[in-house]
PDB file of C-alpha atoms in Angstrom:
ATOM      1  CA  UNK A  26     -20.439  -2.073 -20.800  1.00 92.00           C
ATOM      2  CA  UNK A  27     -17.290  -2.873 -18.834  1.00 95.00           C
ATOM      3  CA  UNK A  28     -14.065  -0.891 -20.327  1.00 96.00           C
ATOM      4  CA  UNK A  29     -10.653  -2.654 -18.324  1.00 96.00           C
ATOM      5  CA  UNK A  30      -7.231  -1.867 -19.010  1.00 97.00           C
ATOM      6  CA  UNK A  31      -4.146  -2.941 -17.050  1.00 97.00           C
ATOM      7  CA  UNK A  32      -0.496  -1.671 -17.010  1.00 95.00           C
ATOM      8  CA  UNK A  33       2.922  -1.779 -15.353  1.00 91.00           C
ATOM      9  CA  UNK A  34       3.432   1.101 -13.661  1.00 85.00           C
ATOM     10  CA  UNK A  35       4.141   2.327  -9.377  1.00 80.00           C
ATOM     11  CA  UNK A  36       6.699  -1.198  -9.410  1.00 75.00           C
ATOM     12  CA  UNK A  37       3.271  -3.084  -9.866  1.00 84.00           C
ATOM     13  CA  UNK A  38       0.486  -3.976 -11.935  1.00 90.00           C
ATOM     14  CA  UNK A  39      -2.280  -0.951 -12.089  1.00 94.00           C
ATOM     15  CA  UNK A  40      -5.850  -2.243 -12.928  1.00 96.00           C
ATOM     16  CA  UNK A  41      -9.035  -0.279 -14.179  1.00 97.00           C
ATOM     17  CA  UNK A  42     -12.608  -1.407 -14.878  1.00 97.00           C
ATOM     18  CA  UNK A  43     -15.134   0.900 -15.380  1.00 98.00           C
ATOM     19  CA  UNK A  44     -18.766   0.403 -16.096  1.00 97.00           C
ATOM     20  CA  UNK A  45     -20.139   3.245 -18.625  1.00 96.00           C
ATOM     21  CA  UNK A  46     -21.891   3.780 -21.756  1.00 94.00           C
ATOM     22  CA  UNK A  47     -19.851   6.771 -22.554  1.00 95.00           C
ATOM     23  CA  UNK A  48     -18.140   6.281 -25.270  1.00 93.00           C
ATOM     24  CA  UNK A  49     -15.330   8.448 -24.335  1.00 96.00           C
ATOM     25  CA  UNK A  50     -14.141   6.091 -21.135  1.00 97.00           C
ATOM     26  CA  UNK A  51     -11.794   4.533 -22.973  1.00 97.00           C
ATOM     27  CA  UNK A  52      -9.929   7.790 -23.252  1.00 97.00           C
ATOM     28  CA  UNK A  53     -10.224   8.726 -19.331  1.00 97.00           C
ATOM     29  CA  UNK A  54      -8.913   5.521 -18.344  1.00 98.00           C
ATOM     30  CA  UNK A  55      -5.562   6.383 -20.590  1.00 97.00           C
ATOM     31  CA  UNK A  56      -5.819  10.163 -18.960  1.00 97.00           C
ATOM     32  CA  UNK A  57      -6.107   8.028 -15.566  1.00 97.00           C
ATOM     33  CA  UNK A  58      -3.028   6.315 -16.315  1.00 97.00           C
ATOM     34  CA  UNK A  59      -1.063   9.511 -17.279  1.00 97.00           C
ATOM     35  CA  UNK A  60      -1.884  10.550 -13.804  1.00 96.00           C
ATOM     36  CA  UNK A  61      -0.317   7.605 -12.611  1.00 95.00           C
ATOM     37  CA  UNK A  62       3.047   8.398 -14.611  1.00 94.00           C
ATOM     38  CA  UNK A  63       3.013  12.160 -13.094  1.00 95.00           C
ATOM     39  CA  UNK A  64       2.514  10.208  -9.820  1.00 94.00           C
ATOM     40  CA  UNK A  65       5.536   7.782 -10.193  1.00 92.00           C
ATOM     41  CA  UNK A  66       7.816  10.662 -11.773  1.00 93.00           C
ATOM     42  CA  UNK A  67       7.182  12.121  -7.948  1.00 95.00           C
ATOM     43  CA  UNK A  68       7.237   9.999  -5.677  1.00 92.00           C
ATOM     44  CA  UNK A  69       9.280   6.321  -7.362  1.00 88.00           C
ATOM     45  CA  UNK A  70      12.647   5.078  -5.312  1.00 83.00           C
ATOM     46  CA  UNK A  71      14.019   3.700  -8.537  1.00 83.00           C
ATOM     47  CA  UNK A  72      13.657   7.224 -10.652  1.00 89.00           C
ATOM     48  CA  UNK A  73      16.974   9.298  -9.833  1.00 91.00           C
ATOM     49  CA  UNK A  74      15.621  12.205 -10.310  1.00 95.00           C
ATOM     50  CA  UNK A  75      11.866  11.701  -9.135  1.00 94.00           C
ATOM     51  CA  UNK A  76      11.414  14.636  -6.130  1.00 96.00           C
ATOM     52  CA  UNK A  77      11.508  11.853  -3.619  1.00 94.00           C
ATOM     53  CA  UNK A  78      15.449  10.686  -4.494  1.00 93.00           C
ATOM     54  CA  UNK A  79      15.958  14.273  -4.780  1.00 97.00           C
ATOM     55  CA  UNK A  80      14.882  14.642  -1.209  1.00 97.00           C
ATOM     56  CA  UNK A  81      16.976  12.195   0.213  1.00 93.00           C
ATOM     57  CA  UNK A  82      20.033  13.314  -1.562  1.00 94.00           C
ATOM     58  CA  UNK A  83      19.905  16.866  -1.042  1.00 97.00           C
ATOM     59  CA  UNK A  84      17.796  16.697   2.708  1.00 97.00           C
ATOM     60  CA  UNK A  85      16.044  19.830   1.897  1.00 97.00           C
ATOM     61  CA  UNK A  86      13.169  20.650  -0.971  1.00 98.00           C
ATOM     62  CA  UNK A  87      10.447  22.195  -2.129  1.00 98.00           C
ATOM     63  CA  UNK A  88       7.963  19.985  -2.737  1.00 97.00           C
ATOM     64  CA  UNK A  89       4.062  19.797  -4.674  1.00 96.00           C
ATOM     65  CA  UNK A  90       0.987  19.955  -2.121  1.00 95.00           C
ATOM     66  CA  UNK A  91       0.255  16.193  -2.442  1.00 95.00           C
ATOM     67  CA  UNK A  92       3.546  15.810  -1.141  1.00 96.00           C
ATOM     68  CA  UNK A  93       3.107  17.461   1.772  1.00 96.00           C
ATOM     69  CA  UNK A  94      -0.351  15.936   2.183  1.00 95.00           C
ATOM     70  CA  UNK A  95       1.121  12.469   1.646  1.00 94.00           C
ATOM     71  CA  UNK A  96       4.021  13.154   4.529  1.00 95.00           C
ATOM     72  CA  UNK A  97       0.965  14.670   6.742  1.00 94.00           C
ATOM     73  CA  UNK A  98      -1.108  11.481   6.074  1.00 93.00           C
ATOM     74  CA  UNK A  99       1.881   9.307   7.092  1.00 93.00           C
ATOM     75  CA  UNK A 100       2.731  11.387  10.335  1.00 94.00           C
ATOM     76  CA  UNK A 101      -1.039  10.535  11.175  1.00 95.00           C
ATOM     77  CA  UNK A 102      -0.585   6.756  10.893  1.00 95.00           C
ATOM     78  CA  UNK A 103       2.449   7.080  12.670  1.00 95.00           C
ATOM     79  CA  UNK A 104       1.212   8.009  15.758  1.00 96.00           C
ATOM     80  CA  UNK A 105      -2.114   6.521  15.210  1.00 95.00           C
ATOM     81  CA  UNK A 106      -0.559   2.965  14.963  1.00 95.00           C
ATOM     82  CA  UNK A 107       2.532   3.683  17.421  1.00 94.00           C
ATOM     83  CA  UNK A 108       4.741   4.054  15.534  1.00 92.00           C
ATOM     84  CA  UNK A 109       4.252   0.673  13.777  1.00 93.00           C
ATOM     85  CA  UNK A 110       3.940   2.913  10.042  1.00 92.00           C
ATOM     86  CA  UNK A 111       6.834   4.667   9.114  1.00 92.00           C
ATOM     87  CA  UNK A 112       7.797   5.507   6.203  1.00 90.00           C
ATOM     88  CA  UNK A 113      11.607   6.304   7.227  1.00 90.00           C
ATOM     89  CA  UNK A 114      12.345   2.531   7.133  1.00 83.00           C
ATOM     90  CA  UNK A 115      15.150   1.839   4.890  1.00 70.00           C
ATOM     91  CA  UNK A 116      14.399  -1.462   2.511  1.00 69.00           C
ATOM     92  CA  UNK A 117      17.429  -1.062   1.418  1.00 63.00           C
ATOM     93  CA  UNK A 118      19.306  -2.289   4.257  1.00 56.00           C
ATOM     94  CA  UNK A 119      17.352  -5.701   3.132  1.00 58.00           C
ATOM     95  CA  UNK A 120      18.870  -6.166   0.248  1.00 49.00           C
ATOM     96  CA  UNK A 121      15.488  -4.860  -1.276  1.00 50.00           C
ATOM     97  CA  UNK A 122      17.970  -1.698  -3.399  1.00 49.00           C
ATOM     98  CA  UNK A 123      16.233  -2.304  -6.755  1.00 49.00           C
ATOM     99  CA  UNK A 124      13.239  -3.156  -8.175  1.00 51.00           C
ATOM    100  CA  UNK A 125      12.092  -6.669  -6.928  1.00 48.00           C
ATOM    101  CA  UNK A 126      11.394  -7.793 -10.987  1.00 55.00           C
ATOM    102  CA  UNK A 127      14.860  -7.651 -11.545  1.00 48.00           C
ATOM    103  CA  UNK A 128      15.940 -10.195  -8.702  1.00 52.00           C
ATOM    104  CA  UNK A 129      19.065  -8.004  -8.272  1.00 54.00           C
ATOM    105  CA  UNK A 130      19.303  -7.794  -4.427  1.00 52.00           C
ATOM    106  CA  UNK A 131      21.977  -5.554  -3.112  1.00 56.00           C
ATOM    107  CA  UNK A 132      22.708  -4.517   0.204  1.00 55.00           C
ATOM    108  CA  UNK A 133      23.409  -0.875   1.113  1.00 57.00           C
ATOM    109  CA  UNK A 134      25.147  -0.800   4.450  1.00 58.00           C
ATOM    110  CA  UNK A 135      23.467   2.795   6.146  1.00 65.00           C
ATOM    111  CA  UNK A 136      23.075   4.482   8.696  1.00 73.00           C
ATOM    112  CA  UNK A 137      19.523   5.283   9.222  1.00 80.00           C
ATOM    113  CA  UNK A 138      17.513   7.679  11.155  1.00 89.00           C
ATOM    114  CA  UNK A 139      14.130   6.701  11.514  1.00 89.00           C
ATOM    115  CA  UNK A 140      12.583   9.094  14.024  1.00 94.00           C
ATOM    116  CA  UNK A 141      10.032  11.001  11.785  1.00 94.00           C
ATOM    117  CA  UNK A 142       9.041  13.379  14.828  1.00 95.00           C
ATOM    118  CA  UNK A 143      12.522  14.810  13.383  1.00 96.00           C
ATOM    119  CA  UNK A 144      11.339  15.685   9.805  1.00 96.00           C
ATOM    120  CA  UNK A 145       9.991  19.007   9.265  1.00 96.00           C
ATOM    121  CA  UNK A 146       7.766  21.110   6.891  1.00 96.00           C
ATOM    122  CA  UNK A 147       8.246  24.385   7.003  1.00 96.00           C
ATOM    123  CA  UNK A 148       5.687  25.936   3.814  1.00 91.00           C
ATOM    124  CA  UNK A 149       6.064  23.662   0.929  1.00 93.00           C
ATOM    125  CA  UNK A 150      10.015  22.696   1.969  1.00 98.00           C
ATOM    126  CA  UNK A 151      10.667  19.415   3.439  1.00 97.00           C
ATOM    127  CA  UNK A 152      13.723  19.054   5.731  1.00 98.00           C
ATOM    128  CA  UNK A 153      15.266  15.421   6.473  1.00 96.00           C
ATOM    129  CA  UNK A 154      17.675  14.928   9.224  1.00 95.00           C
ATOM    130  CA  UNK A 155      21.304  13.304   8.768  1.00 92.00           C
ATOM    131  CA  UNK A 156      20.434   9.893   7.428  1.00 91.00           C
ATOM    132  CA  UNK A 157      16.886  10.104   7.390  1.00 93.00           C
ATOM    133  CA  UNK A 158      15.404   8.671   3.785  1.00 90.00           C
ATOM    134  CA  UNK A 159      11.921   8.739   2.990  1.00 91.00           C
ATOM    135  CA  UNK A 160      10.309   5.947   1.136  1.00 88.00           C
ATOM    136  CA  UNK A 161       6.404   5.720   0.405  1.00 83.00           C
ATOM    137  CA  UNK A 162       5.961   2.157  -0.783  1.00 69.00           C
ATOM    138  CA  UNK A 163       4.451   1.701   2.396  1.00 64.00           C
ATOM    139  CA  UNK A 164       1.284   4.231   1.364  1.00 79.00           C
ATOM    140  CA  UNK A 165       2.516   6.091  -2.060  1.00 83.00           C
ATOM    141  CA  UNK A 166       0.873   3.833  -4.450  1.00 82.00           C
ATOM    142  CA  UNK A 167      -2.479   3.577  -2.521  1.00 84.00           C
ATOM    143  CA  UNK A 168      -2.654   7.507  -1.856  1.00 92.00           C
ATOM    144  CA  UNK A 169      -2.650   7.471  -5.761  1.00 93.00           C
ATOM    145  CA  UNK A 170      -5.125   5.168  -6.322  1.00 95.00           C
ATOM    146  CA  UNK A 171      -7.404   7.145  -4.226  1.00 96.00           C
ATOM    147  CA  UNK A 172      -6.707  10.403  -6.368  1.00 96.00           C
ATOM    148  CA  UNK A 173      -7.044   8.122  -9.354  1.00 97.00           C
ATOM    149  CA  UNK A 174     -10.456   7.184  -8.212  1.00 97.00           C
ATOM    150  CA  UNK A 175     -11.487  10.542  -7.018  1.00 97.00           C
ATOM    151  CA  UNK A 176     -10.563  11.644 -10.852  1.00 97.00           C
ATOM    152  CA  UNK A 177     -12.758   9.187 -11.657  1.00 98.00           C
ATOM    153  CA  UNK A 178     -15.742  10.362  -9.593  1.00 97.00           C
ATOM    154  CA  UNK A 179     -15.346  14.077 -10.662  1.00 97.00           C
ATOM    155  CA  UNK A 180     -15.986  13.174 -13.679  1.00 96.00           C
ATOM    156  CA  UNK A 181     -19.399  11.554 -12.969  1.00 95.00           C
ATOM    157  CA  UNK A 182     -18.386   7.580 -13.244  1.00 97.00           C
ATOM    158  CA  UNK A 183     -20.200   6.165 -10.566  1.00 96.00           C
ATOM    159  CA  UNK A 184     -19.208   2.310 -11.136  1.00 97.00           C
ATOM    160  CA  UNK A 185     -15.241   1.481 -11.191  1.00 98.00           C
ATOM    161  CA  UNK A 186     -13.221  -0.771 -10.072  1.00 95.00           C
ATOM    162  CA  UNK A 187      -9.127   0.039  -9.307  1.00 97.00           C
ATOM    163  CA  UNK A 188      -6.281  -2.362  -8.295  1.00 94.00           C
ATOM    164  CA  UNK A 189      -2.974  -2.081  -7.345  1.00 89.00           C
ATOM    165  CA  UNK A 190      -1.574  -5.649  -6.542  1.00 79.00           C
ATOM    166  CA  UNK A 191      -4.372  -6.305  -4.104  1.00 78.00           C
ATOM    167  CA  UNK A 192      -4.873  -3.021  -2.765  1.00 86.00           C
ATOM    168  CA  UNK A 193      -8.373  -1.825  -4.265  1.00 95.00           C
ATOM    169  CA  UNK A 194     -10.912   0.696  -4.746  1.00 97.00           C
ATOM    170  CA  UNK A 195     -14.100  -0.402  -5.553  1.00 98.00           C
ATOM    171  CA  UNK A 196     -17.011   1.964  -6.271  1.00 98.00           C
ATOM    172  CA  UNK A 197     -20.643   1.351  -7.164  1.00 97.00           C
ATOM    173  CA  UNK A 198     -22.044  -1.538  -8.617  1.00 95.00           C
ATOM    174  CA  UNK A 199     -20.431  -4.109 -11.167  1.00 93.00           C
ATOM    175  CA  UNK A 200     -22.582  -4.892 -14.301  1.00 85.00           C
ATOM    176  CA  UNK A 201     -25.003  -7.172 -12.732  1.00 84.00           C
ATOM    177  CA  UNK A 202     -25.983  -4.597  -9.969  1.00 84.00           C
ATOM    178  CA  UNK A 203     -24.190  -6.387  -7.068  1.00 89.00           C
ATOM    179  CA  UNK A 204     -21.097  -4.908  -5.635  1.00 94.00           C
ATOM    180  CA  UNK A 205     -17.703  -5.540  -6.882  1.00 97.00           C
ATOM    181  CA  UNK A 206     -16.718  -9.603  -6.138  1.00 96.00           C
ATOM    182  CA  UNK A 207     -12.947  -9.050  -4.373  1.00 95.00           C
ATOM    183  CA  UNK A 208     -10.911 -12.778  -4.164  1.00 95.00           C
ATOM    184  CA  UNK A 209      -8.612 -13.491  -0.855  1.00 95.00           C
ATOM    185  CA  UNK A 210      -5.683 -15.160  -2.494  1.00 95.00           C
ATOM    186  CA  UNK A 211      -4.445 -18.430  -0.213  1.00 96.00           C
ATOM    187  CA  UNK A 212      -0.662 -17.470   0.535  1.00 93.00           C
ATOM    188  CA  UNK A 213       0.226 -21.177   0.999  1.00 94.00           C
ATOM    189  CA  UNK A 214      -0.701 -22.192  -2.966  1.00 94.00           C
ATOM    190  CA  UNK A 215      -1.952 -19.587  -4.328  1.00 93.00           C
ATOM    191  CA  UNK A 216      -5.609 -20.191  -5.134  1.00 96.00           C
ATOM    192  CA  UNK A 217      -8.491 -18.551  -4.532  1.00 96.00           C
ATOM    193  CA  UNK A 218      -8.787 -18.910  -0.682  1.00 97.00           C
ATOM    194  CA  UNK A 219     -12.253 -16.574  -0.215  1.00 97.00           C
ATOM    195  CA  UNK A 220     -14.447 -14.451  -2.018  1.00 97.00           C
ATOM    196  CA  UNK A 221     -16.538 -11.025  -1.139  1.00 96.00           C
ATOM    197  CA  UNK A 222     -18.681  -8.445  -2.121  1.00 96.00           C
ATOM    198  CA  UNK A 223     -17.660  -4.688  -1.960  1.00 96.00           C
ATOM    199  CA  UNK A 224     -18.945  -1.004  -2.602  1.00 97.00           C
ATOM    200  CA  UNK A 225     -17.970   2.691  -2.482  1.00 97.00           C
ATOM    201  CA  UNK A 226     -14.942   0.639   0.177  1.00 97.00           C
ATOM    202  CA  UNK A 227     -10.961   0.181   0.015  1.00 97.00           C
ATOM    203  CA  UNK A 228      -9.640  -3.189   1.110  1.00 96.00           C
ATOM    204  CA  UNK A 229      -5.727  -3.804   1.086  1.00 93.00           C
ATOM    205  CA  UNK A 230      -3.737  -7.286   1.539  1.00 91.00           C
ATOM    206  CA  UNK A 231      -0.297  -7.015   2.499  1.00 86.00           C
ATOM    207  CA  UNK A 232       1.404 -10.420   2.913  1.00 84.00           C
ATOM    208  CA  UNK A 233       4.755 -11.954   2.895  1.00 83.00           C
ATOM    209  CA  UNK A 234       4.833 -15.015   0.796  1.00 71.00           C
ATOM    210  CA  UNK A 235       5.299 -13.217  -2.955  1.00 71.00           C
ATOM    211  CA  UNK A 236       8.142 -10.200  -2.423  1.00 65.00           C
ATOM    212  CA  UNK A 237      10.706 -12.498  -0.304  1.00 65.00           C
ATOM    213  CA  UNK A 238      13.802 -13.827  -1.094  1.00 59.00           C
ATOM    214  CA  UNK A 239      16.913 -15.598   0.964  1.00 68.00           C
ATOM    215  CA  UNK A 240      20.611 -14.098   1.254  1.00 66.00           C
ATOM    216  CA  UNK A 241      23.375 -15.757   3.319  1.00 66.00           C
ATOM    217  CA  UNK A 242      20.639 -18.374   4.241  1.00 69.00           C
ATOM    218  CA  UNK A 243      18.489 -15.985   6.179  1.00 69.00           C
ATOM    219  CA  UNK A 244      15.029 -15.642   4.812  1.00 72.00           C
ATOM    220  CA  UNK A 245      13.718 -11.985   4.233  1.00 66.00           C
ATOM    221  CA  UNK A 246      10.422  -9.665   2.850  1.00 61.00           C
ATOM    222  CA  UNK A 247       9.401  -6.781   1.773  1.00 73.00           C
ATOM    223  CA  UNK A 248       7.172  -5.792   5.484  1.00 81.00           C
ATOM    224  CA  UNK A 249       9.782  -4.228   7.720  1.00 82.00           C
ATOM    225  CA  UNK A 250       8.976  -3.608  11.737  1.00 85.00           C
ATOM    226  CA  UNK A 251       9.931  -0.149  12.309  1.00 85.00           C
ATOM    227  CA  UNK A 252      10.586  -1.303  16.235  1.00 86.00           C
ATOM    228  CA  UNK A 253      12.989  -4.017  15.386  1.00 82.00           C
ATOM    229  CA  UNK A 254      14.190  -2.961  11.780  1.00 77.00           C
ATOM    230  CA  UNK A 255      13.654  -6.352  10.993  1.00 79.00           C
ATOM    231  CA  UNK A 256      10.710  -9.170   9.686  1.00 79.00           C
ATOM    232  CA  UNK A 257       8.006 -10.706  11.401  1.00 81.00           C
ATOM    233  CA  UNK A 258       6.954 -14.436  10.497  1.00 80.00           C
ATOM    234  CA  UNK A 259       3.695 -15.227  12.887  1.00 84.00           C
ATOM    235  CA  UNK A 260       1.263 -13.799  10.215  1.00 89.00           C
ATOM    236  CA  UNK A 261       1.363 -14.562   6.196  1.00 91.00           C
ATOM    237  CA  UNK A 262      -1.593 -12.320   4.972  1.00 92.00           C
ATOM    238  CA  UNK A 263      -3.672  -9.299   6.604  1.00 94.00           C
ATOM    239  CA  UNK A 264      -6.300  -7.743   4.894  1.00 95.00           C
ATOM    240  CA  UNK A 265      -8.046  -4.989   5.732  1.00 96.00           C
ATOM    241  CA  UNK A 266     -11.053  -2.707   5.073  1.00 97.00           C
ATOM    242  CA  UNK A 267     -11.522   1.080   5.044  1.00 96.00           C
ATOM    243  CA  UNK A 268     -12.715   4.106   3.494  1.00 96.00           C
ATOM    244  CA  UNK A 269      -9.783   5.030   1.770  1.00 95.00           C
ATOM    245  CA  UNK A 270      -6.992   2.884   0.574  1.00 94.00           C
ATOM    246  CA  UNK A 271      -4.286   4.357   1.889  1.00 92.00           C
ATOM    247  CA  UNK A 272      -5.923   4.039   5.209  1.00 94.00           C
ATOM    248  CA  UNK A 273      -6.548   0.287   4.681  1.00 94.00           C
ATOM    249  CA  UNK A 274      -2.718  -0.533   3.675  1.00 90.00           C
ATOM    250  CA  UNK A 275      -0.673   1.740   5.938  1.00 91.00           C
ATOM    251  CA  UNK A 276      -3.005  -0.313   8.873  1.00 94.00           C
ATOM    252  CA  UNK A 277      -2.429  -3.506   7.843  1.00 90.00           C
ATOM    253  CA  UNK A 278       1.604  -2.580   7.112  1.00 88.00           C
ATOM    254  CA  UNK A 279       1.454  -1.573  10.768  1.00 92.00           C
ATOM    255  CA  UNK A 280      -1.093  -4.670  12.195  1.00 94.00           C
ATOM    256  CA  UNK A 281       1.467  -7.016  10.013  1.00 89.00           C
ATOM    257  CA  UNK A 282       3.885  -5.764  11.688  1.00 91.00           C
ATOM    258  CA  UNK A 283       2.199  -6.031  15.697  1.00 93.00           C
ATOM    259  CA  UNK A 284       2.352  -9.596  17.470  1.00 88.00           C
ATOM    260  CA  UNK A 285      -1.146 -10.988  16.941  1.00 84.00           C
ATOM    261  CA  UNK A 286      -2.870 -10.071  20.139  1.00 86.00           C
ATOM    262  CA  UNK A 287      -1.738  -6.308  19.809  1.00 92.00           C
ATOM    263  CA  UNK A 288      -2.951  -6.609  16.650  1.00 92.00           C
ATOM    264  CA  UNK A 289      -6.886  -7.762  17.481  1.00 89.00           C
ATOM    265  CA  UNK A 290      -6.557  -5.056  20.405  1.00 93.00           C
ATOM    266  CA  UNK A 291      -5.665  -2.481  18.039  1.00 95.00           C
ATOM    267  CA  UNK A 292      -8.231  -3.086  15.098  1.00 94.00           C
ATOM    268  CA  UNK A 293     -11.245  -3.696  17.988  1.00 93.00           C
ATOM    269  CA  UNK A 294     -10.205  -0.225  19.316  1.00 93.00           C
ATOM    270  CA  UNK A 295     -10.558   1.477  16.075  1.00 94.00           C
ATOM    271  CA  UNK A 296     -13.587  -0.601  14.384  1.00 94.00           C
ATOM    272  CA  UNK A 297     -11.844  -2.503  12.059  1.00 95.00           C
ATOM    273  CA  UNK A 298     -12.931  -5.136   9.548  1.00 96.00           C
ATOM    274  CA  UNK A 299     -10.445  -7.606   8.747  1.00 95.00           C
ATOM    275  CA  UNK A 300      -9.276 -10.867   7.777  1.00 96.00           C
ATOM    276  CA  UNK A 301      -5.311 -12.557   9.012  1.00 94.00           C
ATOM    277  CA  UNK A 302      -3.841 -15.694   7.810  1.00 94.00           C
ATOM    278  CA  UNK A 303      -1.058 -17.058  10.131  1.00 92.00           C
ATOM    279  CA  UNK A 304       1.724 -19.183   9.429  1.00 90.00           C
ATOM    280  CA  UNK A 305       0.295 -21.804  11.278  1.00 94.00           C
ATOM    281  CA  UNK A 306      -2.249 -21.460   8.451  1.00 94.00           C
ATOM    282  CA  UNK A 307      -5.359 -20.356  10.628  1.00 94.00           C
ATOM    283  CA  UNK A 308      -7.843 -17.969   9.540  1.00 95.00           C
ATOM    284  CA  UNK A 309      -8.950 -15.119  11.805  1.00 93.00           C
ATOM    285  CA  UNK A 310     -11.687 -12.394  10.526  1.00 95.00           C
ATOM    286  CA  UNK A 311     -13.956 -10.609  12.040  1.00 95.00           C
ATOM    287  CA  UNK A 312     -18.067 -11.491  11.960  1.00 93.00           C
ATOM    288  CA  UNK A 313     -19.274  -8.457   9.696  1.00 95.00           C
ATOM    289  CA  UNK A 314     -17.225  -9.611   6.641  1.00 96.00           C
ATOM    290  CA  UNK A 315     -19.910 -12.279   6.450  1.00 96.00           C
ATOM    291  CA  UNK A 316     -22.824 -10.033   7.388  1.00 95.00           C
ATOM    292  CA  UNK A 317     -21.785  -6.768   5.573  1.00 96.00           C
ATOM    293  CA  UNK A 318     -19.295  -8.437   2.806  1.00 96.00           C
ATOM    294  CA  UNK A 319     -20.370 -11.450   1.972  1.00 96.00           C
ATOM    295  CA  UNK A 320     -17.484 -13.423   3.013  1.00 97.00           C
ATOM    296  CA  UNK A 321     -17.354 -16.722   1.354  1.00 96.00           C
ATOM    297  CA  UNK A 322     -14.915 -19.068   1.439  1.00 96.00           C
ATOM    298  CA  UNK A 323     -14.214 -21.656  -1.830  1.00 91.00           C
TER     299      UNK A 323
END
């Protein structure tokens, strides 16, 4: 039997399908979605007094242990991808202040340093530097749906399937005994672009054709390069496939982010499997998301 619930919650839409005879899953999918309000209390941009706004405002804190493990996690991409992840980025310099659902862009005009070699942990206290503001939209979300799904797994549910806007954990086997069927949205209309089959694997899409908007006739979204502190246009969609999900998005934040052939380079160099839709609306992947994933395209 397949129990799925989805809510609004981490400035998204939070999706859970689990396949279980238990009675009681019902329940631990609510208990799974508490977890995701502790999770947004912490770590949300839009909460005043969340510990991550309380961070930025006061530059010094003591902080929970999956704080520090999320700032560790995002020091580790940071040099991993070059600097091309960093979670220092201020959004808000792109009119991106408030929640995008409201379609209230404002502008905050600040100084920002981005240098996270600067931040330091000294026991469970973080320390920011003059104008240093963290933000983890770039990995929060999908470092909590990997404890969500490792809640899930402690208590003995094998099959499960969890989505935040396109960034997924999929465990197990669906009802029919085949992997969990995962849809490649086109950016250009919308539709269903490509299908494939997943299990016990994260894949993440990060694209910029849904969060964008244009101020003073200058086009803008949500993906901003860390080297120019501003937005790249030769790719649409990347998507790309890990262990973990917070592996799979902060690389593709940071491969969105590279020119294209730095961005084959890089994911050849560490094993990657991936799919990227350019603006010239090409379609680049690599040949084991046929052989190990299934890849179909509709």
């Amino acid at each position: 039997m397949e129990y799925q619930k989805t809510k609004k919650m981490l400035w998204t839409d939070i999706e859970i399908s689990v396949i279980s005879d238990d009675s009681n899953t019902e329940k631990i999918i609510d208990s799974v979605f508490e977890f995701f309000g502790l999770f947004e209390k912490e770590f949300s941009r839009f909460l005043p007094d969340s510990s991550l706004n309380l961070l930025n405002y006061n530059k010094k804190l003591e902080v929970s242990e999956r704080f520090i493990d999320l700032i560790s996690l995002s020091k580790r991409f940071y040099k991993k991808t070059g600097w091309y992840f960093n979670p220092l980025v201020n959004i808000s310099n792109f009119w991106y202040s408030n929640s995008f659902d409201s379609g209230d862009f404002i502008k905050t005009e600040t100084k920002t340093n981005i240098d996270f070699d600067l931040l330091k942990i000294e026991w469970k206290t973080v320390i920011l530097e003059k104008n240093q503001n963290l933000d983890f939209w770039w990995i929060g979300k999908w470092y909590a749906v990997d404890l969500a799904s490792q809640i899930l797994l402690d208590l003995w549910y094998d099959d499960f399937f969890v989505n935040a806007w396109w960034d997924i954990y999929a465990s197990g086997f669906y009802i029919n005994g085949n992997g969990w069927i995962i849809g490649i949205e086109n950016p250009f209309d919308l539709s269903l672009l490509a299908t494939m089959n997943i299990s016990n694997k994260a894949i993440a899409t990060s694209g910029n054709y849904r969060r964008k908007w244009e101020i003073e006739w200058k086009k803008h979204h949500h993906i901003i390069n860390p080297k120019t502190q501003n937005n790249d246009f030769q790719k649409v969609s990347v998507s790309i496939i890990a262990d973990k999900t917070y592996e799979a998005d902060a690389l593709n934040k940071a491969i969105f982010n590279m020119d294209t052939l730095e961005a084959i380079k890089f994911m050849e160099k560490n094993g990657l499997s991936w799919i990227i839709i350019s603006s010239s609306k090409k379609v680049f992947y690599t040949k084991d998301m046929i052989s190990k994933y299934d890849l179909r395209f509709t």
